[in-house]
Short mmCIF file of C-alpha atoms and ligand atoms in Angstrom, two decimals:
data_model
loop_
_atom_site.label_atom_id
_atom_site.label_comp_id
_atom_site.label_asym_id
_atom_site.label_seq_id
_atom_site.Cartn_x
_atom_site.Cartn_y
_atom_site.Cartn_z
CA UNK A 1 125.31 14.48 51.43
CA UNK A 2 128.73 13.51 50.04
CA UNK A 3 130.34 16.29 50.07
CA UNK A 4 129.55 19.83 51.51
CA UNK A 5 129.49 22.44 48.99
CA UNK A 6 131.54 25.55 49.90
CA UNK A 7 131.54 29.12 49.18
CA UNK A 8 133.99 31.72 49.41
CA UNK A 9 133.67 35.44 50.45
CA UNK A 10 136.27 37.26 48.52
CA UNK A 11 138.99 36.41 46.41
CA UNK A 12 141.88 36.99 49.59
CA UNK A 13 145.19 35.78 49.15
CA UNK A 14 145.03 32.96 52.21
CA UNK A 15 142.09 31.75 49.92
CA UNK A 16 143.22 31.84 46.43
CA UNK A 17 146.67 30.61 46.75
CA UNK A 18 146.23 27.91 50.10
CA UNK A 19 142.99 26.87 51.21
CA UNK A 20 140.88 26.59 48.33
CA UNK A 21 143.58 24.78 46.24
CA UNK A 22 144.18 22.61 49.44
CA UNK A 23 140.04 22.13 50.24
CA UNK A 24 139.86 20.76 46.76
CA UNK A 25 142.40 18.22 47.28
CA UNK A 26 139.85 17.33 50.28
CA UNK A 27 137.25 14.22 49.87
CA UNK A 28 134.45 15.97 52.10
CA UNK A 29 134.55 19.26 50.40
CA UNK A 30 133.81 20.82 47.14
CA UNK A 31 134.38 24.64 46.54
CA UNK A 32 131.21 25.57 44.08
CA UNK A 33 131.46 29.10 44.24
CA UNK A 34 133.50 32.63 44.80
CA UNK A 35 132.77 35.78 45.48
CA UNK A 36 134.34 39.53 45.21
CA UNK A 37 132.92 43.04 45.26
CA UNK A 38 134.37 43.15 41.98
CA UNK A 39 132.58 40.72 39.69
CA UNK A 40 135.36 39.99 37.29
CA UNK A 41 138.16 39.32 39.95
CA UNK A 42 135.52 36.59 40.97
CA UNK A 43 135.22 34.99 37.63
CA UNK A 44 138.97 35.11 37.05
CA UNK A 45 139.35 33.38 40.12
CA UNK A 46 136.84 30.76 39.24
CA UNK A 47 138.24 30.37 35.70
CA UNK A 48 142.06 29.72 37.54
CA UNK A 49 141.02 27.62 40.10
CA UNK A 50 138.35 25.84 38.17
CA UNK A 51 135.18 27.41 40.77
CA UNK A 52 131.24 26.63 38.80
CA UNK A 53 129.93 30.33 40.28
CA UNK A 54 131.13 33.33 40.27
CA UNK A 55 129.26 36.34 42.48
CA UNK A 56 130.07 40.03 41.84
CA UNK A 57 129.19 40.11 45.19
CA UNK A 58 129.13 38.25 48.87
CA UNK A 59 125.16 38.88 49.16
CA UNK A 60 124.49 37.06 45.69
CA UNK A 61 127.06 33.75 47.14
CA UNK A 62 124.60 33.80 50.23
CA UNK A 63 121.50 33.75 48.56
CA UNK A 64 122.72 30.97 46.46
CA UNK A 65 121.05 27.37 47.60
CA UNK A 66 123.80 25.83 45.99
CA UNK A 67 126.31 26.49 48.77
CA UNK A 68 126.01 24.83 52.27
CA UNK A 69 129.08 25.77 54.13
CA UNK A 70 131.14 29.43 53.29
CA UNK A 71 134.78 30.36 54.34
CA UNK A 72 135.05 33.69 55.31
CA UNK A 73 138.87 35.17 54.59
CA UNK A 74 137.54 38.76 54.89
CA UNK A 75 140.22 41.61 56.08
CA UNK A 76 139.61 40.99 60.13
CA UNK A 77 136.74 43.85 61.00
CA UNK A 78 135.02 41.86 58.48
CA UNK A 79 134.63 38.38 60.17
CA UNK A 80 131.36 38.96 62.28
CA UNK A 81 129.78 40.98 60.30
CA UNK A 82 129.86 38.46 57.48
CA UNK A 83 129.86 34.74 59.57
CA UNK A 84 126.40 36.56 61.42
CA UNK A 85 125.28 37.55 57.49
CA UNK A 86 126.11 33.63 56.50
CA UNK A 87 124.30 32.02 59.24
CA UNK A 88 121.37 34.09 58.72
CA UNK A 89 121.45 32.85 55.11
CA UNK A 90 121.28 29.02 56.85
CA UNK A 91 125.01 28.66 56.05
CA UNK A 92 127.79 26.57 58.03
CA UNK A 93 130.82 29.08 58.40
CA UNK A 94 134.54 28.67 58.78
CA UNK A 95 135.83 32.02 60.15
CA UNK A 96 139.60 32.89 59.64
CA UNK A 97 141.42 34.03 62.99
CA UNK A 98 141.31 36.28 64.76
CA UNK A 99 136.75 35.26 65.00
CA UNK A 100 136.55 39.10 65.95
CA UNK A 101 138.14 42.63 66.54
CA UNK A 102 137.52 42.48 70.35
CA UNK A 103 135.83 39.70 73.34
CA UNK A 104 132.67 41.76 73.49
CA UNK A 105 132.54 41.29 68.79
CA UNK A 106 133.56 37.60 69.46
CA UNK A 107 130.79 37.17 72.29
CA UNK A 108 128.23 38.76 70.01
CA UNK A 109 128.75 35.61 67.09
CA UNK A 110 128.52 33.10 69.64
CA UNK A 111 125.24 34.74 70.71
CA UNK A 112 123.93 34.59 67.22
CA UNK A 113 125.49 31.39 65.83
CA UNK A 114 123.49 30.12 69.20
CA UNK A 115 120.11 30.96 67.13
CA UNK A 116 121.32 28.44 64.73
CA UNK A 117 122.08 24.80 66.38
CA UNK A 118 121.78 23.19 63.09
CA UNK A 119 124.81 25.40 61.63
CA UNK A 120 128.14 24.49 62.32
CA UNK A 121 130.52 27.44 63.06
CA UNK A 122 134.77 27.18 63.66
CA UNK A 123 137.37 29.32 63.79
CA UNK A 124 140.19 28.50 61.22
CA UNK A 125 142.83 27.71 63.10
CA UNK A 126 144.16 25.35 60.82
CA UNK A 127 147.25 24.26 62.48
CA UNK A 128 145.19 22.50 64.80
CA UNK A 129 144.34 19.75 62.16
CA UNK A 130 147.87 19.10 61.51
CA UNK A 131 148.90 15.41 62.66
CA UNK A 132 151.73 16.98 64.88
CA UNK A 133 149.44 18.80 67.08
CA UNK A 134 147.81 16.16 67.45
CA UNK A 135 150.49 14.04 68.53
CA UNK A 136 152.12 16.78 70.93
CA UNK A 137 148.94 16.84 72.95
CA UNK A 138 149.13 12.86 72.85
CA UNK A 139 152.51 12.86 74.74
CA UNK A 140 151.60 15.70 76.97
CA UNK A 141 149.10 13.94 78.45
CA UNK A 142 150.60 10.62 78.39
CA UNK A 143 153.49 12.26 80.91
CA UNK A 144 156.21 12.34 78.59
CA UNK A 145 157.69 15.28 79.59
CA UNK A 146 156.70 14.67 82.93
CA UNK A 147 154.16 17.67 84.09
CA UNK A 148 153.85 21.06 81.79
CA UNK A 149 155.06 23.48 82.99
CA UNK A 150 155.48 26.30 80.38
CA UNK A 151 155.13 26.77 76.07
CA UNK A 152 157.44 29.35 74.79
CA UNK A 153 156.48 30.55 71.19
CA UNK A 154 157.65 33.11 68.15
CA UNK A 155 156.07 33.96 65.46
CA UNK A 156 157.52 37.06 63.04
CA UNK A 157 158.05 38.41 59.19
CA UNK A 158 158.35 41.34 57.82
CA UNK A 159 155.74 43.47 56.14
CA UNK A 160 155.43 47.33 56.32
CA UNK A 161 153.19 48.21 53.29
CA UNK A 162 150.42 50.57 54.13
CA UNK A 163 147.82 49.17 51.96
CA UNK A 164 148.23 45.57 53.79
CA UNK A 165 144.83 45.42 55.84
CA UNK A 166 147.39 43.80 58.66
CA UNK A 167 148.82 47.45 59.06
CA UNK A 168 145.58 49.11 58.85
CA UNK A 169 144.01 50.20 62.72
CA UNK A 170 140.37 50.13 61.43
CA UNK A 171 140.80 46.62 60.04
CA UNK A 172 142.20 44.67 63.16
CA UNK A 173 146.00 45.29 61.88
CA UNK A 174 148.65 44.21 64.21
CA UNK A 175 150.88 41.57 65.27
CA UNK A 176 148.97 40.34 68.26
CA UNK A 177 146.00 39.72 65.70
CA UNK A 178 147.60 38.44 63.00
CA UNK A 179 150.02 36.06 64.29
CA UNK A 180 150.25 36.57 67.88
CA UNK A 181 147.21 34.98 68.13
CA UNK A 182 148.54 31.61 67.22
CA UNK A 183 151.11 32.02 69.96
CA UNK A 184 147.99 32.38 72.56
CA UNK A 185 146.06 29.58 70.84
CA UNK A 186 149.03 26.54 71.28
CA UNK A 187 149.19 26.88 74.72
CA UNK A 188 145.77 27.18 75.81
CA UNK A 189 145.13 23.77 73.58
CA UNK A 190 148.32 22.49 75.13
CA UNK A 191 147.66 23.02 78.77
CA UNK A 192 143.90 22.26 77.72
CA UNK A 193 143.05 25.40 80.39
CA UNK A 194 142.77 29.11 80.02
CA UNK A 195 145.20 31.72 81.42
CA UNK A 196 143.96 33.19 84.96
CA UNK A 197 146.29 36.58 84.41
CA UNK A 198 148.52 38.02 81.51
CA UNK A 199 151.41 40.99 81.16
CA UNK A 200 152.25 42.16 77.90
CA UNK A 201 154.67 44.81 76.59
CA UNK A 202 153.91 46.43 72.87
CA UNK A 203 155.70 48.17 70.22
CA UNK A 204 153.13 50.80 68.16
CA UNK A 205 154.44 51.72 64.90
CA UNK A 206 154.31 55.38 65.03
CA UNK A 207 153.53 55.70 61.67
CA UNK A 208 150.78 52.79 60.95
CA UNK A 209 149.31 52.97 64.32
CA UNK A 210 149.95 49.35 64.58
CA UNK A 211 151.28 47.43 67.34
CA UNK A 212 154.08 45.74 65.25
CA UNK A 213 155.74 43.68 68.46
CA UNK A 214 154.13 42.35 71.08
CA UNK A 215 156.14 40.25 73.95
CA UNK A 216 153.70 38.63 77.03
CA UNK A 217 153.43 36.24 79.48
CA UNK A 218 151.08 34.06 80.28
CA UNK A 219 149.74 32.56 83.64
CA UNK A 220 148.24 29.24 83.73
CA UNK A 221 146.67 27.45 86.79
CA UNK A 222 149.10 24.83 86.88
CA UNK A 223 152.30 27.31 84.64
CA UNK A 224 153.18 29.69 82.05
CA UNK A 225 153.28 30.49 78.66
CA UNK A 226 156.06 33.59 77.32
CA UNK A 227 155.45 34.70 73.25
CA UNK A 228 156.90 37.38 71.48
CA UNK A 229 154.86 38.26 67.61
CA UNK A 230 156.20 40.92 65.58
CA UNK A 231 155.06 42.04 61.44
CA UNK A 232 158.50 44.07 61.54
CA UNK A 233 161.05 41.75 62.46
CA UNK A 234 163.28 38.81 60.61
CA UNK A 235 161.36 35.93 60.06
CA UNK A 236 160.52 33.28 62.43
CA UNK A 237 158.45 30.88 63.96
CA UNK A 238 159.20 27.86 66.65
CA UNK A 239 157.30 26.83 69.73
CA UNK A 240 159.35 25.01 72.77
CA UNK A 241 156.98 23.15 75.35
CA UNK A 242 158.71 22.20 78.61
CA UNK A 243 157.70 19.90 81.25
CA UNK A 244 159.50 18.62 84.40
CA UNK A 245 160.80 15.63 82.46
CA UNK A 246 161.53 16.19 79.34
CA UNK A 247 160.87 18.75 76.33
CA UNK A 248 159.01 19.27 72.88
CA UNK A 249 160.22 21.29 70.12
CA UNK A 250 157.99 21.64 67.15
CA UNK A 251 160.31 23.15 64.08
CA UNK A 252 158.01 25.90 61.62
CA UNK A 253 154.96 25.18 63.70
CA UNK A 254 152.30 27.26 62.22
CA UNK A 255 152.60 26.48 58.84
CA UNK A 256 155.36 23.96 57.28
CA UNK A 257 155.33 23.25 53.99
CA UNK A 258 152.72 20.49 52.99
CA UNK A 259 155.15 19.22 50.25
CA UNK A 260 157.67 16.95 52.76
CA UNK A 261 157.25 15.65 56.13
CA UNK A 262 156.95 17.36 59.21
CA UNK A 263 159.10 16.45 62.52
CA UNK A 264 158.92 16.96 66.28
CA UNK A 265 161.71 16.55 68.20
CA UNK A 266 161.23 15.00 71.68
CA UNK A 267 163.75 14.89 74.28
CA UNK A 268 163.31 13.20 78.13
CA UNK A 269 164.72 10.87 80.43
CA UNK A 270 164.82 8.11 78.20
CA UNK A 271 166.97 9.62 75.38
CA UNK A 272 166.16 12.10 72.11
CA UNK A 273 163.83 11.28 69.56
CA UNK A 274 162.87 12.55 66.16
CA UNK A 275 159.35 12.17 65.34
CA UNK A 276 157.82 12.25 61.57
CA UNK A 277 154.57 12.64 59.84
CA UNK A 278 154.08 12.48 56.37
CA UNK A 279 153.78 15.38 54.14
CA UNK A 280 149.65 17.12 54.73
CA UNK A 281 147.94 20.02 54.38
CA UNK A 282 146.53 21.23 57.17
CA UNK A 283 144.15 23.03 55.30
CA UNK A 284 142.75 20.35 53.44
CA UNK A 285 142.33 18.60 57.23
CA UNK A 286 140.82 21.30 57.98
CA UNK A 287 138.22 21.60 55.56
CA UNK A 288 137.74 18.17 55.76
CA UNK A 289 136.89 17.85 59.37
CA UNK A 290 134.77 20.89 59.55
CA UNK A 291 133.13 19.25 56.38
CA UNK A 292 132.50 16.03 57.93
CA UNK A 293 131.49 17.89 61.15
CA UNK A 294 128.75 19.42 58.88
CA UNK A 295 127.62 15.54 57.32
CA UNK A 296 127.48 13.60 60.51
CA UNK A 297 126.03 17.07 62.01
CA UNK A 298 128.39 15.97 64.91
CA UNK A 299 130.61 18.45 66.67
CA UNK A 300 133.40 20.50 65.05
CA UNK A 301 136.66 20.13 66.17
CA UNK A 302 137.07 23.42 67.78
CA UNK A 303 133.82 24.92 69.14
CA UNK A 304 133.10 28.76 68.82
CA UNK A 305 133.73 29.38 72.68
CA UNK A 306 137.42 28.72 71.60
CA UNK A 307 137.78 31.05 69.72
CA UNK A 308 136.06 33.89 72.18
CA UNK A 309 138.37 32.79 74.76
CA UNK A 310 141.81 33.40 73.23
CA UNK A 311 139.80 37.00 72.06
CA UNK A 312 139.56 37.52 75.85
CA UNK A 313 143.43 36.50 75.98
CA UNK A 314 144.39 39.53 73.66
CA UNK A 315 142.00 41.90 74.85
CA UNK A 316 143.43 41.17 78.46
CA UNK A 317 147.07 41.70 76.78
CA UNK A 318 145.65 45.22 75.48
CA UNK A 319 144.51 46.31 78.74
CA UNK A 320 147.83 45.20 80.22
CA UNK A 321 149.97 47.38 77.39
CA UNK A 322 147.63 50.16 78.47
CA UNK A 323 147.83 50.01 82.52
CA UNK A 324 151.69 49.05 82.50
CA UNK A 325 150.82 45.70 84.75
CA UNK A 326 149.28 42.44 85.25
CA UNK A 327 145.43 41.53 83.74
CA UNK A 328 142.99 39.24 85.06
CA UNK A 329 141.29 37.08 82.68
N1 NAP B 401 144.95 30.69 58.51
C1 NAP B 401 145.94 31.17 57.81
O1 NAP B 401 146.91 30.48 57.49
C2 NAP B 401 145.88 32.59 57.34
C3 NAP B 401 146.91 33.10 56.54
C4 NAP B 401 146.78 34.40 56.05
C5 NAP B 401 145.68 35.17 56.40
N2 NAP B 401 144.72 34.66 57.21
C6 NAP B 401 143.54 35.47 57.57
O2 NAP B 401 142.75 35.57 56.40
C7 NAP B 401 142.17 36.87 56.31
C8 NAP B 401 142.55 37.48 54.98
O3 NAP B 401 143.95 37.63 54.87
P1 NAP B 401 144.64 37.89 53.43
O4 NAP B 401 146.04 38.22 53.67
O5 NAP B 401 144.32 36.77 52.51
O6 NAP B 401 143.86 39.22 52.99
P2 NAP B 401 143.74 39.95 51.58
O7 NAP B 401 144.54 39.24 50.54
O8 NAP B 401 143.97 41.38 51.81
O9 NAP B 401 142.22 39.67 51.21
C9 NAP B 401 141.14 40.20 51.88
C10 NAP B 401 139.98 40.23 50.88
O10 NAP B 401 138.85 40.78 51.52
C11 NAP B 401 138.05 41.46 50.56
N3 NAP B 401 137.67 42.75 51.14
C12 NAP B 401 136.41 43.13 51.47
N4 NAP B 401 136.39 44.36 51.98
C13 NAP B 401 137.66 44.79 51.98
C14 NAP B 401 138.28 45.99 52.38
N5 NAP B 401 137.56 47.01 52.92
N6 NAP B 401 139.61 46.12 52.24
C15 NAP B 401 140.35 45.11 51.73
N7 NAP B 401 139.81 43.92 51.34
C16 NAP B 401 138.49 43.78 51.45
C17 NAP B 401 138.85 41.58 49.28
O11 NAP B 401 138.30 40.64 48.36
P3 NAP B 401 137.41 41.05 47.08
O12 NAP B 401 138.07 42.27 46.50
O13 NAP B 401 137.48 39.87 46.23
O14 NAP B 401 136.02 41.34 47.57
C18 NAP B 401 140.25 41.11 49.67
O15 NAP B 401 140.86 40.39 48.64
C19 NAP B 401 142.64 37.62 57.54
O16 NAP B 401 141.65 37.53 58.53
C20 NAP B 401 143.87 36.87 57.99
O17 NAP B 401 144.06 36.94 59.40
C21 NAP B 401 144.80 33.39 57.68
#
């Protein structure tokens, strides 16, 4: 196989205007086919984005034996239902974040996806496969900021409208889901450990039933992580990591622009430094390394259990909101 062929449940934004423009920029994917509940959103789709199939629905994309591999960008509630759906069709799946609505949801993928060994499975946290990461792990755990000792991170914009499924209860709407989940994701990979206990104070919107600001702390075996998310707030986005030497600040972390190059700024006892990377999309990384994951049948870069462990991290943020204290995880 030279390159994995890749279907796509729905025609959601995330897909149509970012990651399957950037997975076919990749050189181990190819996106063969699209599907939507309503048939001729899917062919218009195909027809812009130059797509062989289109389905009029997800069930015809699955039965298809034309597609290997599927991305699944459905509205959150949607994610299990439809990666368990995929596997059982003898697809690959990459799952957009959050995997699941809850632990117990997230737990019940890995149980099936562990029916299928031969079928890769990922969460698509696609900042991940951005050089930069990378890199900030590198010097972590080369010492140079001395030991870690805590990640602070922020991630906000601003969207009220009703009919986005991020403000909708039943679909998994929320700040904490949406984008707060980044925020729990950077410092478990930078600290390479999971928190032992978490405290977290929410904003509901009284109309949307959404929690529409989150702010929490995180404790780590060996320190801390603090985040605030918000959907209702300015925008913003920076993560600070701080270690007993020196510091790491990583400008528009979650998703910079793939058009110029990306920096870090590093700062310790031997003086300041501005680190570059050229311009990438993360999402074409992405799809490449879950691709390539899929044509060595090696591992992926992130495995499933991941992705149920930072759903444990905002359940156990939930249950804090609710008791008014500290949560064991
Ligand atoms: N990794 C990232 O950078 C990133 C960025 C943004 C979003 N996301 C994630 O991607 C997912 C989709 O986000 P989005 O903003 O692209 O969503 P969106 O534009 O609202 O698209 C969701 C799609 O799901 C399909 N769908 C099926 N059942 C639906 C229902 N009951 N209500 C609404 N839509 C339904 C629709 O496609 P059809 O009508 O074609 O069937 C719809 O276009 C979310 O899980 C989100 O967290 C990830």
């Amino acid at each position: 196989m030279n390159k994995v062929r890749w279907g796509v449940l729905s025609t959601a934004k995330i897909a149509v205007k970012d990651v399957i423009p950037a997975m076919q920029q990749g050189t181990n994917s190819k996106v063969v086919a699209i599907a939507s509940r309503d048939p001729e959103k899917a062919e218009k789709v195909a027809d812009k984005l130059g797509i062989e199939k289109a389905y009029g629905s997800y069930e015809k994309l699955l039965e298809s034996n034309e597609v290997d591999a599927v991305y699944n960008p459905l509205p959150n509630h949607l994610h299990v239902n439809w990666s368990i759906k995929a596997l059982q069709a003898g697809k690959h799946v990459l799952c957009e974040k959050p995997i699941a609505l809850s632990h117990v949801e997230a737990q019940q993928l890995l149980f099936e996806a562990r029916k299928y060994p031969g079928l890769k499975i990922m969460e698509a946290f696609m900042y991940r496969h951005h050089p930069r990461w990378k890199k900030v792990r590198e010097l972590i755990r080369s010492g140079a900021i001395g030991e870690l000792k805590t990640v602070r991170s922020f991630f906000s914009y601003f969207n009220d409208d009703p009919d986005n499924i991020r403000n909708k209860p039943e679909m998994g709407g929320g700040s904490l889901m949406d984008i707060g989940c980044y925020c729990i994701s950077v410092p478990r990979f930078l600290f390479e450990d999971e928190p032992t206990r978490v405290i977290g104070s929410m904003e509901i919107d009284p109309e949307l039933k959404i929690e529409r600001l989150t702010s929490a702390i995180l404790s780590f075996p060996s320190g801390s992580a603090t985040f605030t998310s918000a959907t209702q707030l300015t925008r913003h986005q920076s993560v600070s990591v701080f270690g007993t030497e020196g510091k790491i600040e990583i400008p528009m972390p979650f998703n910079p622009t793939s058009e110029i190059p990306t920096v870090l700024h590093l700062e310790n006892n031997t003086g300041e430094e501005e680190i570059s990377f050229e311009p990438c999309n993360q999402y074409t990384l992405q799809g490449d390394h879950f691709s390539k994951a899929i044509i060595d049948d090696s591992n992926v870069p992130t495995g499933l259990e991941d992705a149920v462990a930072n759903m444990k991290v905002i359940d156990a943020l939930n249950e804090s909101n609710n008791e008014g204290g500290w949560v064991s995880c």
